[in-house]
XYZ file of C-alpha atoms in Angstrom:
95
model
C 18.178 -2.983 14.536
C 18.739 -1.078 11.316
C 20.223 2.398 11.198
C 18.158 4.885 9.248
C 20.074 6.600 6.462
C 17.668 7.307 3.668
C 14.254 6.407 2.427
C 13.337 6.809 -1.185
C 10.938 5.346 -3.676
C 12.513 3.004 -6.201
C 11.203 2.351 -9.685
C 7.587 1.278 -9.511
C 6.053 1.255 -6.051
C 8.811 -0.454 -4.053
C 10.017 1.515 -1.037
C 13.736 1.434 -0.185
C 15.346 1.792 3.224
C 19.036 2.195 3.941
C 20.148 0.074 6.893
C 23.507 -0.341 8.596
C 23.648 -4.064 7.807
C 21.521 -6.372 5.689
C 20.046 -9.646 6.919
C 22.516 -12.441 6.149
C 19.931 -15.201 5.811
C 16.236 -15.660 5.109
C 15.161 -15.444 8.770
C 12.926 -12.622 9.966
C 14.479 -9.166 10.225
C 13.070 -6.370 12.390
C 12.985 -2.841 11.006
C 12.516 -0.597 14.038
C 13.434 2.859 15.288
C 12.682 5.871 13.071
C 12.566 3.785 9.886
C 10.118 1.308 11.420
C 7.918 4.178 12.550
C 8.084 5.707 9.057
C 7.147 2.412 7.392
C 4.215 1.769 9.752
C 2.759 5.240 10.396
C 3.801 7.439 7.469
C 3.868 5.027 4.522
C 1.177 2.819 6.062
C 2.681 -0.339 4.636
C 0.601 -3.459 5.055
C 1.329 -7.119 5.636
C 2.405 -8.635 2.305
C 3.971 -5.426 0.934
C 7.469 -5.786 -0.478
C 10.192 -3.274 0.368
C 13.898 -3.168 -0.387
C 16.687 -2.789 2.145
C 20.066 -1.499 0.985
C 23.303 -0.809 2.806
C 24.791 2.064 0.797
C 27.626 -0.177 -0.408
C 25.846 -1.601 -3.447
C 24.080 -4.461 -1.662
C 20.318 -4.862 -1.449
C 17.659 -7.392 -0.540
C 13.906 -7.451 -1.185
C 11.823 -8.201 1.906
C 8.160 -8.982 2.482
C 6.400 -7.359 5.432
C 5.183 -10.316 7.498
C 3.827 -8.447 10.516
C 3.541 -4.933 11.914
C 3.722 -3.675 15.473
C 3.392 -0.189 16.948
C 6.574 1.231 15.379
C 8.341 -1.770 13.904
C 7.963 -4.216 11.057
C 8.980 -7.858 10.880
C 10.374 -8.584 7.443
C 11.148 -11.800 5.595
C 14.055 -11.518 3.127
C 12.977 -12.991 -0.213
C 16.516 -13.843 -1.359
C 20.150 -13.493 -0.363
C 21.596 -9.966 -0.596
C 22.491 -8.944 -4.143
C 25.569 -6.847 -4.860
C 25.150 -4.280 -7.602
C 28.158 -3.526 -9.732
C 29.090 0.098 -10.153
C 28.508 1.514 -13.603
C 30.867 4.122 -14.926
C 29.471 6.640 -17.367
C 31.916 8.454 -19.594
C 30.925 11.649 -21.298
C 32.917 13.443 -23.960
C 32.092 17.079 -24.553
C 33.415 18.990 -27.539
C 33.368 22.738 -27.764
């Protein structure tokens, strides 16, 4: 369902996965394909672990792993997607 873009570790131990689109409600979401395989076989996530899905456009949602299959994970979004506001950093350099 999701399209794999990037996987990286966020602050703390939460794993983040970039997906094409975020779940729009709190119903189960299936993370499959290469990212599902990575979550199940490489990271060895377990039922009850919390991961974060993000869409690359500033939106994210925390999800709990509710079940695992061969190369997919069923996730339960813990809240509605949150949109992060962009922060602009200005730097003044004097020579």
